[in-house]
Amino acid sequence: MESSISIVAASDNHYALLLAALIKSVEVNHKTNEKLDFYIIDDGISKRNKTRIQASINPNTTTLHWHPSKGVVPENVKIPVDHTAFPLTTYLRLFGPHIVPQSVKKILYLDVDMIVQEDISKLWNVDIGDALIGAVQDIGKIVSCDWGGVPNWKELGMDPEAKYFNAGLLVVNTETWRKKGTTNKVLQAMYDNMKHVNFADQYGLNVALYNQWAELDPRWNWFANDACENPFIIHFLDIKPIFKNYRSQQSFKDEFYKYLNQTAWKGHKPVSGYNRLMRKAANKIKKRILKIFS
């Protein structure tokens, strides 16, 4: 039996088309014999869009395993409600190691706003040693970065020069993650430091996994605002390429549409940036309501 590569992604209905482009980009550039197992945490993707995503894949190589978000977060677990405009969907990556079969020893977590340009098997085979996760250093570089990083690094006793990672791409040792109760540790780190939480669960991950991660080649999580001749994964951190006011590298937007046009969203045209702003406002309102009733 051929081995398979286990990939976790999480999406709501707004970004279903980003998920389709991501999956297609992985599929198109995968050259080795492993099957691709996508474990998708479905945070309200419509039946129609799930059907469209399913219709866009090659079933000979790719299998989609759908996990509704309500069944992913245990009833006794409360998601920290921070003050940012990040959707609550972002926290679902913390449960990725728990939705795959126990036999799966490793997963790749990919943010939905990415496209993969290199054979994913090369990332799958990267050796992270005894580290709990492998990740790429963030734009903010270090925990003491004054606009990013960990705002209360000093109180937490962190080395100001300690590297700070971006949580959009993670190679996860699932066995160790589960054994150490990492999901709960990340959530607790956020509850304990709520007034300092700046980038949702990325804050919690950097606090809870301080000095427990292995650094990967930055090309495995290349931020779209910066030029690069040969990025392995392009991460649209800022405004997504589906919006008219996209402002990162044009060549990366072209690459995104190259993959999207191989899906059921072929011919999609960028939409108004107002849609994005309305969604961010809705995210904040939702969080305020949750805070009132929690």
mmCIF file of C-alpha atoms in Angstrom:
data_model
loop_
_atom_site.group_PDB
_atom_site.id
_atom_site.type_symbol
_atom_site.label_atom_id
_atom_site.label_comp_id
_atom_site.label_asym_id
_atom_site.label_seq_id
_atom_site.Cartn_x
_atom_site.Cartn_y
_atom_site.Cartn_z
ATOM 1 C CA MET A 1 0.000 0.000 0.000
ATOM 2 C CA GLU A 2 1.382 3.402 -0.976
ATOM 3 C CA SER A 3 1.977 5.912 1.764
ATOM 4 C CA SER A 4 -0.041 9.114 1.876
ATOM 5 C CA ILE A 5 0.643 12.717 2.777
ATOM 6 C CA SER A 6 -1.723 14.102 5.426
ATOM 7 C CA ILE A 7 -2.640 17.764 5.018
ATOM 8 C CA VAL A 8 -4.955 19.774 7.283
ATOM 9 C CA ALA A 9 -6.697 22.998 6.225
ATOM 10 C CA ALA A 10 -9.583 24.988 7.712
ATOM 11 C CA SER A 11 -12.015 27.229 5.854
ATOM 12 C CA ASP A 12 -15.340 28.990 6.102
ATOM 13 C CA ASN A 13 -17.656 29.545 3.153
ATOM 14 C CA HIS A 14 -16.167 32.945 2.220
ATOM 15 C CA TYR A 15 -12.817 31.368 1.426
ATOM 16 C CA ALA A 16 -14.008 28.126 -0.175
ATOM 17 C CA LEU A 17 -12.546 29.240 -3.513
ATOM 18 C CA LEU A 18 -9.152 29.840 -1.840
ATOM 19 C CA LEU A 19 -9.308 26.289 -0.511
ATOM 20 C CA ALA A 20 -10.047 24.986 -4.016
ATOM 21 C CA ALA A 21 -7.013 26.831 -5.441
ATOM 22 C CA LEU A 22 -4.796 25.574 -2.610
ATOM 23 C CA ILE A 23 -5.774 21.931 -3.119
ATOM 24 C CA LYS A 24 -5.348 22.201 -6.893
ATOM 25 C CA SER A 25 -1.884 23.776 -6.511
ATOM 26 C CA VAL A 26 -0.765 20.915 -4.245
ATOM 27 C CA GLU A 27 -2.191 18.345 -6.651
ATOM 28 C CA VAL A 28 -0.682 19.820 -9.825
ATOM 29 C CA ASN A 29 2.843 20.079 -8.394
ATOM 30 C CA HIS A 30 2.914 16.719 -6.627
ATOM 31 C CA LYS A 31 5.193 14.390 -8.620
ATOM 32 C CA THR A 32 5.862 11.413 -6.323
ATOM 33 C CA ASN A 33 3.618 8.413 -5.674
ATOM 34 C CA GLU A 34 2.075 9.231 -2.309
ATOM 35 C CA LYS A 35 -1.661 9.807 -2.181
ATOM 36 C CA LEU A 36 -2.875 13.183 -0.896
ATOM 37 C CA ASP A 37 -5.188 13.062 2.126
ATOM 38 C CA PHE A 38 -6.772 16.446 2.872
ATOM 39 C CA TYR A 39 -8.480 16.725 6.268
ATOM 40 C CA ILE A 40 -10.649 19.820 5.908
ATOM 41 C CA ILE A 41 -12.105 21.514 8.951
ATOM 42 C CA ASP A 42 -15.348 22.833 7.513
ATOM 43 C CA ASP A 43 -16.460 25.994 9.298
ATOM 44 C CA GLY A 44 -19.746 26.435 7.456
ATOM 45 C CA ILE A 45 -18.823 25.741 3.825
ATOM 46 C CA SER A 46 -22.048 25.456 1.836
ATOM 47 C CA LYS A 47 -23.102 22.149 0.330
ATOM 48 C CA ARG A 48 -22.823 23.730 -3.127
ATOM 49 C CA ASN A 49 -19.243 24.880 -2.554
ATOM 50 C CA LYS A 50 -18.214 21.526 -1.088
ATOM 51 C CA THR A 51 -19.567 19.883 -4.223
ATOM 52 C CA ARG A 52 -17.602 22.343 -6.371
ATOM 53 C CA ILE A 53 -14.378 21.630 -4.468
ATOM 54 C CA GLN A 54 -14.963 17.892 -4.737
ATOM 55 C CA ALA A 55 -15.552 18.238 -8.479
ATOM 56 C CA SER A 56 -12.255 20.129 -8.856
ATOM 57 C CA ILE A 57 -9.937 17.409 -7.550
ATOM 58 C CA ASN A 58 -8.398 14.355 -9.165
ATOM 59 C CA PRO A 59 -9.928 11.463 -7.179
ATOM 60 C CA ASN A 60 -7.119 9.142 -8.293
ATOM 61 C CA THR A 61 -4.610 11.082 -6.215
ATOM 62 C CA THR A 62 -6.585 13.209 -3.782
ATOM 63 C CA THR A 63 -9.070 12.344 -1.045
ATOM 64 C CA LEU A 64 -11.022 14.957 0.913
ATOM 65 C CA HIS A 65 -12.052 14.170 4.494
ATOM 66 C CA TRP A 66 -14.615 16.711 5.723
ATOM 67 C CA HIS A 67 -14.809 17.554 9.436
ATOM 68 C CA PRO A 68 -17.564 19.996 10.498
ATOM 69 C CA SER A 69 -16.094 22.494 12.978
ATOM 70 C CA LYS A 70 -18.786 21.818 15.586
ATOM 71 C CA GLY A 71 -17.533 18.259 15.904
ATOM 72 C CA VAL A 72 -13.877 19.324 15.962
ATOM 73 C CA VAL A 73 -13.933 21.546 19.057
ATOM 74 C CA PRO A 74 -14.809 19.519 22.197
ATOM 75 C CA GLU A 75 -17.862 20.803 24.099
ATOM 76 C CA ASN A 76 -15.814 21.521 27.213
ATOM 77 C CA VAL A 77 -13.293 23.662 25.303
ATOM 78 C CA LYS A 78 -13.884 27.414 24.976
ATOM 79 C CA ILE A 79 -12.120 29.284 22.196
ATOM 80 C CA PRO A 80 -10.506 32.501 23.505
ATOM 81 C CA VAL A 81 -12.307 35.515 22.074
ATOM 82 C CA ASP A 82 -9.623 38.110 21.337
ATOM 83 C CA HIS A 83 -10.107 41.678 20.114
ATOM 84 C CA THR A 84 -8.668 41.200 16.605
ATOM 85 C CA ALA A 85 -10.526 40.958 13.277
ATOM 86 C CA PHE A 86 -9.153 37.459 12.608
ATOM 87 C CA PRO A 87 -12.035 35.024 12.054
ATOM 88 C CA LEU A 88 -12.583 32.373 14.715
ATOM 89 C CA THR A 89 -11.882 29.839 11.940
ATOM 90 C CA THR A 90 -8.164 30.523 12.444
ATOM 91 C CA TYR A 91 -8.231 28.772 15.844
ATOM 92 C CA LEU A 92 -9.355 25.510 14.276
ATOM 93 C CA ARG A 93 -5.798 24.659 13.211
ATOM 94 C CA LEU A 94 -5.101 23.895 16.882
ATOM 95 C CA PHE A 95 -7.353 20.843 16.594
ATOM 96 C CA GLY A 96 -5.772 19.481 13.394
ATOM 97 C CA PRO A 97 -3.658 16.841 15.209
ATOM 98 C CA HIS A 98 -6.844 15.494 16.825
ATOM 99 C CA ILE A 99 -8.953 14.969 13.686
ATOM 100 C CA VAL A 100 -6.554 12.695 11.811
ATOM 101 C CA PRO A 101 -6.415 8.949 12.557
ATOM 102 C CA GLN A 102 -4.174 7.956 15.493
ATOM 103 C CA SER A 103 -1.944 6.123 13.008
ATOM 104 C CA VAL A 104 -1.005 9.450 11.348
ATOM 105 C CA LYS A 105 2.246 10.508 13.010
ATOM 106 C CA LYS A 106 2.699 13.767 11.127
ATOM 107 C CA ILE A 107 0.572 16.384 9.401
ATOM 108 C CA LEU A 108 1.166 19.439 7.280
ATOM 109 C CA TYR A 109 -1.085 22.345 8.236
ATOM 110 C CA LEU A 110 -1.624 24.904 5.461
ATOM 111 C CA ASP A 111 -3.472 28.195 5.765
ATOM 112 C CA VAL A 112 -6.204 28.468 3.174
ATOM 113 C CA ASP A 113 -4.696 31.664 1.670
ATOM 114 C CA MET A 114 -1.733 29.809 0.171
ATOM 115 C CA ILE A 115 -0.746 28.189 -3.091
ATOM 116 C CA VAL A 116 1.932 25.511 -3.346
ATOM 117 C CA GLN A 117 4.513 25.790 -6.137
ATOM 118 C CA GLU A 118 6.810 22.896 -5.197
ATOM 119 C CA ASP A 119 6.263 19.162 -4.753
ATOM 120 C CA ILE A 120 4.629 18.846 -1.325
ATOM 121 C CA SER A 121 6.457 15.562 -0.749
ATOM 122 C CA LYS A 122 9.669 17.556 -0.299
ATOM 123 C CA LEU A 123 8.121 19.370 2.671
ATOM 124 C CA TRP A 124 6.626 16.119 3.942
ATOM 125 C CA ASN A 125 10.099 14.581 4.031
ATOM 126 C CA VAL A 126 11.825 17.466 5.823
ATOM 127 C CA ASP A 127 13.358 16.184 9.060
ATOM 128 C CA ILE A 128 12.379 18.350 12.050
ATOM 129 C CA GLY A 129 14.127 16.039 14.526
ATOM 130 C CA ASP A 130 12.641 16.055 18.016
ATOM 131 C CA ALA A 131 10.917 19.426 17.522
ATOM 132 C CA LEU A 132 7.178 19.556 18.117
ATOM 133 C CA ILE A 133 6.630 21.550 14.936
ATOM 134 C CA GLY A 134 8.505 22.911 11.955
ATOM 135 C CA ALA A 135 7.668 26.465 10.836
ATOM 136 C CA VAL A 136 9.022 29.526 9.026
ATOM 137 C CA GLN A 137 10.164 32.698 10.738
ATOM 138 C CA ASP A 138 7.558 35.465 10.541
ATOM 139 C CA ILE A 139 7.960 38.943 9.019
ATOM 140 C CA GLY A 140 8.330 40.250 12.590
ATOM 141 C CA LYS A 141 11.367 37.957 12.961
ATOM 142 C CA ILE A 142 11.783 37.990 16.762
ATOM 143 C CA VAL A 143 9.529 37.876 19.838
ATOM 144 C CA SER A 144 10.519 41.434 20.830
ATOM 145 C CA CYS A 145 9.384 42.965 17.505
ATOM 146 C CA ASP A 146 7.503 46.113 18.571
ATOM 147 C CA TRP A 147 4.656 45.788 16.026
ATOM 148 C CA GLY A 148 4.402 41.989 15.994
ATOM 149 C CA GLY A 149 6.046 39.311 18.053
ATOM 150 C CA VAL A 150 4.984 38.679 21.658
ATOM 151 C CA PRO A 151 4.166 42.038 23.319
ATOM 152 C CA ASN A 152 4.775 40.744 26.862
ATOM 153 C CA TRP A 153 7.924 38.735 26.055
ATOM 154 C CA LYS A 154 9.769 40.343 28.975
ATOM 155 C CA GLU A 155 7.173 39.322 31.585
ATOM 156 C CA LEU A 156 7.204 35.795 30.155
ATOM 157 C CA GLY A 157 10.982 35.567 30.483
ATOM 158 C CA MET A 158 11.587 35.121 26.768
ATOM 159 C CA ASP A 159 14.909 35.932 25.110
ATOM 160 C CA PRO A 160 14.274 39.173 23.139
ATOM 161 C CA GLU A 161 16.244 37.735 20.197
ATOM 162 C CA ALA A 162 14.286 34.440 20.159
ATOM 163 C CA LYS A 163 12.852 33.784 16.706
ATOM 164 C CA TYR A 164 9.105 34.174 16.176
ATOM 165 C CA PHE A 165 7.290 31.945 13.668
ATOM 166 C CA ASN A 166 4.348 32.379 11.343
ATOM 167 C CA ALA A 167 1.591 29.840 12.047
ATOM 168 C CA GLY A 168 0.284 29.637 8.473
ATOM 169 C CA LEU A 169 2.475 26.658 7.623
ATOM 170 C CA LEU A 170 3.186 23.985 10.219
ATOM 171 C CA VAL A 171 4.815 20.576 10.028
ATOM 172 C CA VAL A 172 3.389 18.895 13.123
ATOM 173 C CA ASN A 173 4.585 15.879 15.077
ATOM 174 C CA THR A 174 1.024 14.787 15.926
ATOM 175 C CA GLU A 175 1.994 12.097 18.418
ATOM 176 C CA THR A 176 4.046 14.494 20.549
ATOM 177 C CA TRP A 177 1.444 17.248 20.126
ATOM 178 C CA ARG A 178 -1.300 15.026 21.540
ATOM 179 C CA LYS A 179 0.895 13.514 24.247
ATOM 180 C CA LYS A 180 1.883 16.965 25.561
ATOM 181 C CA GLY A 181 -1.669 18.350 25.438
ATOM 182 C CA THR A 182 -0.435 21.141 23.196
ATOM 183 C CA THR A 183 -3.859 22.375 22.067
ATOM 184 C CA ASN A 184 -4.860 23.102 25.679
ATOM 185 C CA LYS A 185 -1.486 24.699 26.424
ATOM 186 C CA VAL A 186 -1.865 27.122 23.511
ATOM 187 C CA LEU A 187 -5.412 28.062 24.545
ATOM 188 C CA GLN A 188 -4.320 28.503 28.173
ATOM 189 C CA ALA A 189 -1.414 30.746 27.099
ATOM 190 C CA MET A 190 -3.983 32.977 25.420
ATOM 191 C CA TYR A 191 -6.384 33.021 28.363
ATOM 192 C CA ASP A 192 -3.524 33.885 30.711
ATOM 193 C CA ASN A 193 -2.318 36.768 28.540
ATOM 194 C CA MET A 194 -5.490 37.907 26.779
ATOM 195 C CA LYS A 195 -4.723 41.642 26.811
ATOM 196 C CA HIS A 196 -1.478 40.966 24.916
ATOM 197 C CA VAL A 197 -2.918 38.687 22.205
ATOM 198 C CA ASN A 198 -2.218 40.377 18.865
ATOM 199 C CA PHE A 199 -2.339 37.777 16.090
ATOM 200 C CA ALA A 200 -4.937 35.353 17.437
ATOM 201 C CA ASP A 201 -3.622 31.822 18.061
ATOM 202 C CA GLN A 202 -0.251 32.665 16.486
ATOM 203 C CA TYR A 203 0.450 34.474 19.747
ATOM 204 C CA GLY A 204 -0.530 31.412 21.795
ATOM 205 C CA LEU A 205 1.516 29.069 19.614
ATOM 206 C CA ASN A 206 4.661 31.185 19.933
ATOM 207 C CA VAL A 207 4.263 31.421 23.708
ATOM 208 C CA ALA A 208 3.385 27.767 24.335
ATOM 209 C CA LEU A 209 5.950 26.396 21.846
ATOM 210 C CA TYR A 210 8.792 28.741 22.777
ATOM 211 C CA ASN A 211 12.070 27.006 21.825
ATOM 212 C CA GLN A 212 10.187 23.863 20.756
ATOM 213 C CA TRP A 213 10.086 24.464 17.005
ATOM 214 C CA ALA A 214 12.434 23.806 14.096
ATOM 215 C CA GLU A 215 13.041 26.521 11.511
ATOM 216 C CA LEU A 216 12.226 25.690 7.884
ATOM 217 C CA ASP A 217 13.478 27.232 4.658
ATOM 218 C CA PRO A 218 11.580 30.559 4.295
ATOM 219 C CA ARG A 219 10.529 29.564 0.772
ATOM 220 C CA TRP A 220 8.080 27.102 2.368
ATOM 221 C CA ASN A 221 6.031 30.066 3.601
ATOM 222 C CA TRP A 222 6.876 33.002 1.373
ATOM 223 C CA PHE A 223 4.882 36.167 2.042
ATOM 224 C CA ALA A 224 3.296 37.515 -1.138
ATOM 225 C CA ASN A 225 4.250 41.139 -0.482
ATOM 226 C CA ASP A 226 7.919 40.263 -1.154
ATOM 227 C CA ALA A 227 9.448 39.269 -4.492
ATOM 228 C CA CYS A 228 11.003 35.804 -4.828
ATOM 229 C CA GLU A 229 12.073 33.930 -7.947
ATOM 230 C CA ASN A 230 11.332 30.469 -6.633
ATOM 231 C CA PRO A 231 8.954 30.361 -3.643
ATOM 232 C CA PHE A 232 7.828 26.871 -2.640
ATOM 233 C CA ILE A 233 4.614 28.144 -1.029
ATOM 234 C CA ILE A 234 3.135 31.614 -1.560
ATOM 235 C CA HIS A 235 1.223 32.986 1.424
ATOM 236 C CA PHE A 236 -1.226 35.823 0.734
ATOM 237 C CA LEU A 237 -0.919 37.295 4.231
ATOM 238 C CA ASP A 238 -2.305 40.688 3.305
ATOM 239 C CA ILE A 239 -5.263 41.392 0.995
ATOM 240 C CA LYS A 240 -6.186 38.198 -0.854
ATOM 241 C CA PRO A 241 -5.889 37.998 -4.660
ATOM 242 C CA ILE A 242 -9.671 37.573 -5.003
ATOM 243 C CA PHE A 243 -10.106 41.277 -4.162
ATOM 244 C CA LYS A 244 -9.671 44.225 -6.532
ATOM 245 C CA ASN A 245 -7.530 46.114 -4.022
ATOM 246 C CA TYR A 246 -4.912 43.326 -3.790
ATOM 247 C CA ARG A 247 -1.543 45.034 -3.333
ATOM 248 C CA SER A 248 1.120 42.306 -3.146
ATOM 249 C CA GLN A 249 3.223 40.917 -6.036
ATOM 250 C CA GLN A 250 1.229 40.814 -9.298
ATOM 251 C CA SER A 251 3.045 37.677 -10.497
ATOM 252 C CA PHE A 252 1.807 35.794 -7.421
ATOM 253 C CA LYS A 253 -1.775 36.853 -8.122
ATOM 254 C CA ASP A 254 -1.358 35.506 -11.663
ATOM 255 C CA GLU A 255 -0.129 32.204 -10.212
ATOM 256 C CA PHE A 256 -3.141 32.029 -7.906
ATOM 257 C CA TYR A 257 -5.560 32.464 -10.796
ATOM 258 C CA LYS A 258 -3.658 29.867 -12.821
ATOM 259 C CA TYR A 259 -4.689 27.279 -10.218
ATOM 260 C CA LEU A 260 -8.145 28.706 -9.498
ATOM 261 C CA ASN A 261 -8.930 28.479 -13.213
ATOM 262 C CA GLN A 262 -8.341 24.724 -13.010
ATOM 263 C CA THR A 263 -11.212 24.427 -10.519
ATOM 264 C CA ALA A 264 -14.990 24.913 -10.606
ATOM 265 C CA TRP A 265 -14.298 28.647 -10.047
ATOM 266 C CA LYS A 266 -12.778 29.035 -13.512
ATOM 267 C CA GLY A 267 -13.315 32.563 -14.826
ATOM 268 C CA HIS A 268 -13.692 34.148 -11.376
ATOM 269 C CA LYS A 269 -13.022 37.899 -11.373
ATOM 270 C CA PRO A 270 -11.714 39.828 -8.333
ATOM 271 C CA VAL A 271 -14.483 41.408 -6.254
ATOM 272 C CA SER A 272 -14.688 44.747 -4.454
ATOM 273 C CA GLY A 273 -12.477 45.282 -1.424
ATOM 274 C CA TYR A 274 -15.582 46.466 0.464
ATOM 275 C CA ASN A 275 -16.561 42.804 0.818
ATOM 276 C CA ARG A 276 -13.342 42.234 2.745
ATOM 277 C CA LEU A 277 -13.882 45.223 5.044
ATOM 278 C CA MET A 278 -17.466 44.179 5.781
ATOM 279 C CA ARG A 279 -16.261 40.700 6.658
ATOM 280 C CA LYS A 280 -13.601 42.036 9.047
ATOM 281 C CA ALA A 281 -16.219 44.203 10.739
ATOM 282 C CA ALA A 282 -18.545 41.191 11.011
ATOM 283 C CA ASN A 283 -15.744 39.159 12.628
ATOM 284 C CA LYS A 284 -15.252 41.840 15.298
ATOM 285 C CA ILE A 285 -18.995 42.101 15.986
ATOM 286 C CA LYS A 286 -19.274 38.318 16.290
ATOM 287 C CA LYS A 287 -16.453 38.273 18.836
ATOM 288 C CA ARG A 288 -18.038 41.066 20.885
ATOM 289 C CA ILE A 289 -21.328 39.178 20.996
ATOM 290 C CA LEU A 290 -19.530 35.996 22.058
ATOM 291 C CA LYS A 291 -17.777 37.897 24.853
ATOM 292 C CA ILE A 292 -21.079 39.214 26.163
ATOM 293 C CA PHE A 293 -22.658 35.762 26.295
ATOM 294 C CA SER A 294 -19.614 33.803 27.470
#
